[in-house]
Coordinates of C-alpha atoms and ligand atoms in Angstrom, one line a residue:
M1 CA -1.9 40.3 3.9
A2 CA -1.6 39.0 7.4
A3 CA -2.0 35.4 6.3
D4 CA 0.7 35.8 3.7
G5 CA 3.0 37.4 6.3
A6 CA 2.4 34.6 8.6
R7 CA 3.2 32.2 5.9
R8 CA 6.4 33.9 5.1
V9 CA 7.5 33.8 8.7
A10 CA 6.6 30.1 8.9
L11 CA 8.6 29.5 5.7
L12 CA 11.6 31.5 7.0
F13 CA 11.5 29.3 10.1
L14 CA 11.5 26.2 7.9
L15 CA 14.3 27.6 5.7
L16 CA 16.4 28.2 8.8
C17 CA 15.8 24.7 9.9
G18 CA 17.3 23.5 6.6
A19 CA 14.1 22.5 4.8
A20 CA 15.0 24.6 1.7
A21 CA 12.8 23.6 -1.2
R22 CA 9.7 25.4 -2.2
H23 CA 8.0 22.1 -3.0
A24 CA 9.3 18.7 -1.9
S25 CA 11.9 17.2 -4.1
A26 CA 10.9 13.5 -4.0
G27 CA 13.8 11.6 -2.5
D28 CA 12.9 8.5 -0.5
G29 CA 11.5 9.4 2.9
A30 CA 9.1 11.7 4.6
L31 CA 7.5 14.5 2.5
L32 CA 8.3 18.1 3.7
N33 CA 6.3 18.4 7.0
G34 CA 5.1 14.9 6.1
N35 CA 4.6 14.2 9.8
F36 CA 2.8 17.5 10.3
E37 CA 5.1 18.4 13.1
Y38 CA 5.5 22.1 12.0
P39 CA 2.3 23.5 13.4
P40 CA -0.1 26.0 11.9
N41 CA 0.0 29.5 13.2
K42 CA -2.4 29.8 16.1
S43 CA -4.0 32.8 14.4
Q44 CA -5.2 30.4 11.7
M45 CA -6.9 28.0 14.0
N46 CA -10.2 27.9 15.8
G47 CA -9.9 25.3 18.5
T48 CA -8.5 22.3 16.7
T49 CA -9.9 23.4 13.3
V50 CA -7.4 24.8 10.8
T51 CA -8.9 27.9 9.2
G52 CA -6.2 29.0 6.8
E53 CA -5.8 27.2 3.5
H54 CA -2.0 27.5 3.7
A55 CA -1.8 27.4 7.5
I56 CA 0.1 24.1 7.7
P57 CA 3.6 24.6 6.3
Y58 CA 4.2 23.0 2.9
W59 CA 0.6 21.8 2.7
R60 CA -2.6 23.3 1.4
I61 CA -5.9 22.2 2.9
T62 CA -9.6 22.4 1.8
G63 CA -12.6 21.6 4.0
L64 CA -12.8 20.8 7.6
V65 CA -9.3 19.8 8.7
E66 CA -8.4 19.4 12.4
Y67 CA -4.8 19.6 13.8
I68 CA -4.6 16.8 16.3
D69 CA -2.3 16.8 19.3
S70 CA -1.2 13.4 20.5
G71 CA -2.8 12.2 23.7
K72 CA -5.7 14.7 23.5
S73 CA -9.2 13.3 23.4
L74 CA -10.8 14.0 20.1
G75 CA -14.2 14.6 21.7
P76 CA -16.6 13.2 24.2
G77 CA -16.4 9.5 24.3
D78 CA -13.5 9.4 21.8
M79 CA -10.4 7.4 22.6
V80 CA -7.1 9.1 23.2
L81 CA -4.9 8.2 20.3
P82 CA -1.1 8.4 20.2
V83 CA 0.1 9.4 16.7
P84 CA 2.7 7.3 14.8
E85 CA 5.3 9.9 14.1
G86 CA 5.9 12.9 16.4
V87 CA 3.0 14.3 18.3
H88 CA 0.8 15.8 15.6
A89 CA -1.5 14.5 12.9
L90 CA -4.4 15.8 10.7
R91 CA -8.0 14.7 10.8
L92 CA -9.8 15.0 7.5
G93 CA -13.5 15.8 7.8
N94 CA -16.2 15.2 5.2
G95 CA -15.0 16.3 1.8
A96 CA -11.7 17.7 3.2
S97 CA -8.4 17.3 1.5
V98 CA -4.7 18.0 2.1
R99 CA -2.2 18.4 -0.8
Q100 CA 1.4 19.1 -1.5
Q101 CA 3.4 19.8 -4.7
L102 CA 6.1 17.4 -5.4
S103 CA 9.1 17.5 -7.7
V104 CA 9.4 14.1 -9.4
T105 CA 11.1 12.6 -12.4
R106 CA 8.7 12.6 -15.3
G107 CA 7.8 9.0 -16.4
A108 CA 9.1 7.5 -13.1
Y109 CA 7.0 5.4 -10.7
Y110 CA 6.5 6.4 -7.1
S111 CA 4.9 4.9 -4.1
V112 CA 3.5 7.0 -1.3
T113 CA 3.2 5.6 2.2
F114 CA 1.0 7.2 4.8
S115 CA -0.4 6.3 8.2
A116 CA -4.1 6.4 8.8
S117 CA -6.5 5.7 11.7
R118 CA -10.2 5.4 11.6
T119 CA -12.1 7.6 14.1
C120 CA -15.7 6.6 13.7
A121 CA -17.2 3.2 13.6
Q122 CA -18.1 3.4 9.9
A123 CA -16.6 2.5 6.6
E124 CA -14.2 5.2 5.7
W125 CA -12.4 5.7 2.4
L126 CA -9.6 8.0 1.4
N127 CA -9.2 9.1 -2.2
L128 CA -5.6 9.5 -3.4
S129 CA -4.5 11.2 -6.6
V130 CA -1.8 13.1 -8.3
V131 CA -2.6 16.0 -10.6
P132 CA 0.2 16.9 -13.1
I133 CA 1.0 20.6 -13.0
G134 CA -1.4 22.4 -15.2
G135 CA -3.7 19.4 -15.2
D136 CA -7.4 19.4 -14.5
E137 CA -8.0 18.1 -11.0
A138 CA -11.7 17.2 -11.6
A139 CA -10.7 15.1 -14.6
T140 CA -7.8 13.3 -12.8
P141 CA -8.8 9.8 -11.7
A142 CA -8.4 9.0 -8.0
S143 CA -7.9 5.7 -6.1
D144 CA -10.1 4.7 -3.3
I145 CA -8.3 3.3 -0.3
P146 CA -10.6 1.6 2.3
I147 CA -9.8 2.6 5.9
Q148 CA -12.2 0.1 7.4
T149 CA -10.6 -2.9 8.9
V150 CA -8.0 -2.1 11.6
Y151 CA -5.0 -4.3 11.1
S152 CA -2.7 -3.3 14.0
A153 CA -3.2 -3.3 17.7
S154 CA -2.4 0.4 17.9
G155 CA -5.3 1.4 15.7
W156 CA -2.8 3.0 13.2
D157 CA -2.1 1.4 9.9
S158 CA 0.4 2.4 7.3
Y159 CA -0.9 2.2 3.7
A160 CA 0.8 2.3 0.3
W161 CA -0.3 3.7 -2.9
A162 CA 1.6 4.3 -6.2
F163 CA 1.5 6.5 -9.3
R164 CA 3.5 7.2 -12.5
A165 CA 4.6 10.8 -12.8
E166 CA 3.1 12.4 -15.9
R167 CA 5.0 15.6 -15.3
G168 CA 8.0 16.8 -13.4
I169 CA 5.8 18.6 -10.9
V170 CA 2.7 17.1 -9.6
T171 CA 0.2 17.8 -6.8
F172 CA -0.3 14.9 -4.5
I173 CA -3.8 14.9 -2.9
I174 CA -5.3 13.0 0.0
H175 CA -9.0 13.5 -0.1
H176 CA -11.7 12.3 2.3
G177 CA -14.8 11.6 0.3
D178 CA -18.1 12.6 1.6
E179 CA -20.2 9.8 0.3
G180 CA -22.5 8.1 2.7
V181 CA -21.0 9.7 5.8
D182 CA -23.5 11.1 8.3
D183 CA -21.3 12.9 10.8
P184 CA -19.3 15.7 9.2
A185 CA -16.7 15.6 12.0
C186 CA -16.1 11.9 11.3
G187 CA -13.0 11.2 9.3
P188 CA -9.7 9.4 9.3
I189 CA -6.6 10.9 10.9
V190 CA -3.6 10.9 8.7
D191 CA 0.1 11.2 9.5
A192 CA 3.6 10.2 8.4
V193 CA 3.4 10.7 4.7
A194 CA 6.5 9.5 2.8
I195 CA 7.5 8.8 -0.8
K196 CA 9.8 6.3 -2.6
K197 CA 10.8 6.1 -6.2
L198 CA 10.0 2.6 -7.5
R199 CA 11.8 0.6 -10.2
A200 CA 9.7 0.3 -13.3
P201 CA 7.8 -3.1 -13.3
G202 CA 9.8 -4.1 -16.4
D203 CA 13.1 -3.7 -14.5
T204 CA 12.3 -6.2 -11.8
G205 CA 12.7 -9.4 -13.7
G206 CA 13.7 -12.4 -11.6
G207 CA 16.4 -13.8 -13.9
G208 CA 17.0 -17.6 -14.3
G209 CA 14.1 -17.9 -16.7
N210 CA 11.6 -16.6 -14.1
L211 CA 8.8 -15.0 -16.1
L212 CA 7.4 -13.2 -13.1
R213 CA 8.4 -9.6 -12.3
N214 CA 9.4 -8.9 -8.7
G215 CA 8.7 -12.5 -7.7
D216 CA 10.9 -12.0 -4.6
F217 CA 8.9 -8.8 -3.6
E218 CA 12.2 -7.0 -3.0
E219 CA 10.8 -4.0 -4.8
G220 CA 7.9 -2.3 -3.0
P221 CA 6.7 0.7 -1.0
Y222 CA 8.5 2.6 1.6
I223 CA 8.4 1.1 5.0
I224 CA 8.8 3.8 7.7
P225 CA 12.0 2.9 9.6
G226 CA 11.1 1.8 13.0
T227 CA 7.6 0.8 12.2
A228 CA 7.0 -2.8 13.2
C229 CA 3.7 -3.2 11.4
G230 CA 4.7 -3.3 7.8
V231 CA 2.8 -1.5 5.1
L232 CA -0.6 -2.4 3.9
V233 CA -1.1 -2.6 0.1
P234 CA -4.7 -1.9 -0.7
P235 CA -6.7 -3.5 -3.5
M236 CA -6.3 -2.0 -7.0
D237 CA -7.7 -2.2 -10.4
E238 CA -5.9 -3.7 -13.4
D239 CA -4.8 -0.4 -14.8
D240 CA -3.6 1.1 -11.5
V241 CA 0.0 1.5 -10.7
S242 CA 0.9 -1.0 -8.1
P243 CA 3.1 -0.2 -5.1
L244 CA 4.3 -3.8 -5.5
P245 CA 5.7 -3.6 -9.0
G246 CA 4.5 -6.5 -11.2
W247 CA 1.8 -7.6 -8.7
M248 CA -1.8 -6.7 -8.3
V249 CA -3.7 -7.0 -5.0
M250 CA -7.2 -8.1 -5.8
S251 CA -9.9 -7.6 -3.2
Y252 CA -13.0 -5.6 -2.6
S253 CA -11.8 -3.8 0.5
K254 CA -9.0 -5.8 2.1
V255 CA -5.2 -5.6 1.9
A256 CA -2.0 -7.5 1.7
K257 CA 0.7 -6.7 4.2
Y258 CA 4.2 -5.9 3.0
V259 CA 6.8 -6.8 5.6
D260 CA 10.5 -6.3 6.1
A261 CA 13.2 -8.6 7.5
A262 CA 14.0 -6.0 10.2
H263 CA 10.8 -6.9 12.0
Y264 CA 9.6 -10.2 10.5
A265 CA 10.9 -13.5 9.4
V266 CA 10.9 -13.4 5.6
P267 CA 11.8 -16.5 3.6
G268 CA 14.3 -14.8 1.3
G269 CA 15.9 -11.4 0.9
A270 CA 14.7 -8.4 2.8
R271 CA 10.9 -8.2 2.0
A272 CA 7.9 -10.5 1.7
V273 CA 4.1 -10.3 1.7
E274 CA 2.0 -11.5 4.6
L275 CA -1.5 -12.6 3.6
V276 CA -3.5 -11.4 6.5
V277 CA -7.2 -11.7 5.4
G278 CA -7.7 -15.2 4.1
S279 CA -9.3 -15.7 0.7
E280 CA -10.6 -12.1 0.5
V281 CA -7.3 -11.1 -1.0
A282 CA -5.3 -12.6 -3.8
L283 CA -1.9 -11.6 -5.2
V284 CA -2.1 -11.8 -9.0
Q285 CA 0.3 -11.5 -11.9
E286 CA -0.2 -12.0 -15.6
V287 CA 2.7 -12.8 -18.0
D288 CA 3.2 -13.8 -21.6
T289 CA 3.5 -17.5 -22.2
V290 CA 3.7 -19.8 -25.2
P291 CA 0.7 -22.0 -25.5
G292 CA 1.6 -25.7 -24.8
A293 CA 4.8 -24.8 -22.8
A294 CA 5.4 -26.9 -19.7
C295 CA 5.3 -24.5 -16.7
R296 CA 6.4 -24.8 -13.2
M297 CA 5.4 -22.2 -10.5
E298 CA 7.3 -22.3 -7.2
F299 CA 6.8 -20.2 -4.1
S300 CA 7.8 -20.0 -0.5
V301 CA 5.2 -20.2 2.3
G302 CA 6.2 -19.5 5.9
D303 CA 5.3 -17.7 9.0
A304 CA 6.5 -14.2 9.8
R305 CA 7.6 -14.8 13.4
D306 CA 5.0 -12.4 14.5
G307 CA 3.1 -14.7 16.9
C308 CA 0.7 -15.9 14.3
V309 CA 0.0 -19.4 15.6
A310 CA -1.7 -22.0 13.3
C311 CA -0.8 -25.4 14.6
A312 CA -2.9 -28.5 14.4
P313 CA -4.9 -30.0 16.1
E314 CA -6.2 -27.0 18.0
L315 CA -5.7 -24.5 15.2
P316 CA -5.8 -25.4 11.5
P317 CA -2.5 -24.9 9.7
M318 CA -1.9 -21.9 7.4
R319 CA -2.8 -22.8 3.9
V320 CA -1.6 -21.0 0.8
V321 CA -3.3 -21.8 -2.5
A322 CA -1.6 -21.3 -5.8
A323 CA -3.5 -21.3 -9.1
A324 CA -2.7 -20.6 -12.7
T325 CA -4.8 -20.3 -15.8
G326 CA -4.3 -23.5 -17.7
A327 CA -3.5 -25.5 -14.6
Q328 CA -5.6 -28.6 -13.8
G329 CA -6.7 -27.5 -10.4
T330 CA -4.7 -25.7 -7.7
V331 CA -2.0 -26.7 -5.3
T332 CA -2.3 -26.0 -1.5
V333 CA 0.7 -25.7 0.8
E334 CA 0.0 -26.3 4.4
Y335 CA 2.2 -24.7 7.0
P336 CA 1.7 -25.6 10.6
S337 CA 2.8 -22.3 12.1
R338 CA 4.1 -21.9 15.6
G339 CA 4.6 -18.2 15.1
T340 CA 8.3 -18.5 15.3
G341 CA 9.4 -18.3 11.6
G342 CA 10.4 -20.9 9.1
H343 CA 9.1 -21.7 5.6
M344 CA 8.7 -24.3 2.9
R345 CA 8.4 -24.4 -0.9
G346 CA 5.3 -25.2 -2.9
K347 CA 5.2 -26.2 -6.5
L348 CA 2.5 -26.1 -9.2
E349 CA 3.1 -27.7 -12.6
F350 CA 0.9 -27.1 -15.6
T351 CA 0.8 -26.6 -19.3
A352 CA 0.3 -23.1 -20.5
Q353 CA -2.9 -22.8 -22.4
G354 CA -3.0 -19.3 -23.8
N355 CA -0.5 -16.6 -24.7
R356 CA -1.2 -15.0 -21.3
T357 CA -1.0 -16.9 -18.0
R358 CA -2.3 -15.5 -14.8
V359 CA -0.8 -16.8 -11.5
V360 CA -2.7 -16.3 -8.2
L361 CA -1.7 -16.8 -4.6
Y362 CA -4.0 -16.6 -1.6
S363 CA -4.4 -17.8 1.9
S364 CA -7.5 -19.9 2.4
G365 CA -7.8 -19.4 6.2
Y366 CA -8.1 -16.7 8.8
H367 CA -5.6 -16.4 11.6
T368 CA -5.1 -14.0 14.5
M369 CA -2.1 -13.3 16.7
A370 CA -1.7 -15.5 19.8
D371 CA -1.8 -12.4 22.0
T372 CA -5.2 -11.2 23.1
T373 CA -5.4 -8.3 20.6
G374 CA -7.2 -10.3 17.9
T375 CA -4.8 -8.7 15.3
L376 CA -5.2 -10.4 11.9
C377 CA -2.2 -12.3 10.6
G378 CA -1.4 -15.1 8.2
P379 CA 1.2 -16.9 6.1
V380 CA 4.0 -15.0 4.4
V381 CA 4.7 -15.7 0.7
D382 CA 8.0 -15.0 -1.0
D383 CA 10.3 -16.0 -3.9
V384 CA 7.6 -16.8 -6.5
S385 CA 8.9 -18.1 -9.8
L386 CA 7.3 -19.2 -13.0
V387 CA 9.5 -21.0 -15.4
C388 CA 8.1 -22.3 -18.7
A389 CA 9.9 -24.5 -21.2
C390 CA 8.7 -25.0 -24.7
K391 CA 8.1 -28.7 -25.4
P392 CA 9.9 -30.0 -28.4
P393 CA 7.4 -30.5 -31.2
P394 CA 5.9 -34.0 -31.2
T395 CA 8.1 -36.3 -33.3
R396 CA 6.3 -37.2 -36.5
R397 CA 5.7 -40.8 -37.0
L398 CA 6.5 -41.9 -40.5
L399 CA 3.3 -42.7 -42.1
R400 CA 3.1 -46.2 -43.5
R401 CA 1.4 -46.9 -46.5
Ligands
NAG1 C1 1.2 34.2 13.5 O1 0.2 35.2 13.0 C2 0.2 36.4 13.6 C3 -0.9 37.2 13.0 O2 -1.1 37.0 11.6 C4 1.6 37.1 13.3 O3 1.7 38.3 13.9 C5 2.7 36.1 13.9 O4 4.0 36.7 13.5 C6 2.5 34.8 13.3 N1 3.5 33.9 13.9 C7 4.3 33.0 13.2 C8 5.2 32.2 13.9 O5 4.2 32.9 12.0
NAG2 C1 -15.0 29.1 16.0 O1 -15.8 28.0 16.0 C2 -17.1 28.2 16.6 C3 -17.9 26.9 16.5 O2 -17.1 25.8 16.8 C4 -17.8 29.3 16.0 O3 -19.0 29.5 16.7 C5 -17.0 30.5 16.0 O4 -17.6 31.5 15.3 C6 -15.6 30.3 15.3 N1 -14.8 31.4 15.4 C7 -14.3 32.0 14.3 C8 -13.4 33.2 14.6 O5 -14.5 31.6 13.2
NAG3 C1 -12.8 9.0 -5.4 O1 -12.7 9.8 -6.6 C2 -13.4 9.3 -7.7 C3 -13.2 10.2 -8.8 O2 -11.9 10.1 -9.3 C4 -14.9 9.2 -7.4 O3 -15.5 8.6 -8.5 C5 -15.1 8.4 -6.1 O4 -16.5 8.4 -5.8 C6 -14.3 9.0 -5.0 N1 -14.5 8.2 -3.8 C7 -14.8 8.7 -2.7 C8 -15.0 7.7 -1.5 O5 -14.9 9.9 -2.5
NAG4 C1 -3.2 -14.1 -27.9 O1 -4.3 -14.9 -28.1 C2 -5.5 -14.2 -28.5 C3 -6.6 -15.2 -28.7 O2 -6.6 -16.2 -27.6 C4 -5.2 -13.5 -29.8 O3 -6.4 -12.8 -30.2 C5 -4.0 -12.6 -29.7 O4 -3.7 -12.0 -30.9 C6 -2.8 -13.4 -29.2 N1 -1.8 -12.5 -28.9 C7 -0.5 -12.7 -29.3 C8 0.5 -11.7 -28.9 O5 -0.2 -13.8 -29.8

């Protein structure tokens, strides 16, 4: 068949360019044609619409998918949008999807990072899933990722998602749901899809008696080298695999921003989390504790040196609230941020009440960059520890007669 022939020629082209695998073998970095720079054959396009299911090398598409050229207007009245990686990207219309088979290590954890941009002024969601080979796609749970708030001045945001591989070969799917969307041509544009193998949450212990996993946030999703905007970690349910091992991002539709030392001031190590949407998002972790143990939670609060100014009296300082089940109240750390970096430590002492203790961190205020873009920003948190010591049993008084 002509389409098959075209596909073979496209594949040969890719093979000659050194991209040798039939399906992507998941090492850290971009998926095969993850930036969509290998174009579909013109014979499988009608205008910008991709008509062939297998037209885009290494990907399979369903539904209305458009192949976007950087700098070209998307339609009357639309903005011209430069794409984050290379010069091409895909727009997923209502109910459209794009998928790729991945070779992974069975039982291992992976995070996927992708860039997305909203194109219509309406709430958009992407549904991400992995279907194990031979699995039933309809029965595979998917995760909703809200593409609603724009967090960067460019209009493009990088998002992270994670999964545990149930099989050695899985199909990774980005699906644009068609719920509540009026215009079928509306839909997010996606680009720069990359993957990273994560350490299992249990292998990210802090040492030194720290009960928290990944308290220093050193383990986390792939940050595309050169991107200065970090990676957004969307909200998740308790049973979801977190791209930030150990931690859960709790929110209805807002995110936490994962940042790197290459582009931001981080209090310790190479990574930290910037809390960019006030109290709408909390970082949560639950650990085993011994009831009655004396616990001390410590954490760093600082500013990311990203021009996020929160300096009294004109602008209230950044405030990070720490809470724990069993604690009498919360502790708030105030950080008067000049947007130039720096950090301080906060401490919350309490007695563990149950055999599980949940620690929570959130920012209680909203901040925007000092530039005129109105970009959301906030305090960075890092190096969170929870150390609990069992109190010696109360000394028994000798009963007198
Ligand atoms: C594109 O498709 C046409 C028709 O199917 C075919 O003749 C041509 O070789 C294809 N080109 C490439 C680069 O695959
Ligand atoms: C291309 O799309 C237009 C509408 O946008 C449609 O009228 C036309 O039939 C399509 N051509 C083919 C070959 O599918
Ligand atoms: C995402 O997929 C789930 C099924 O796994 C479905 O219940 C949900 O409605 C989907 N969300 C969207 C926005 O399509
Ligand atoms: C933890 O406490 C609950 C009741 O508060 C109890 O049902 C459960 O068995 C306890 N778990 C462990 C591991 O001690």
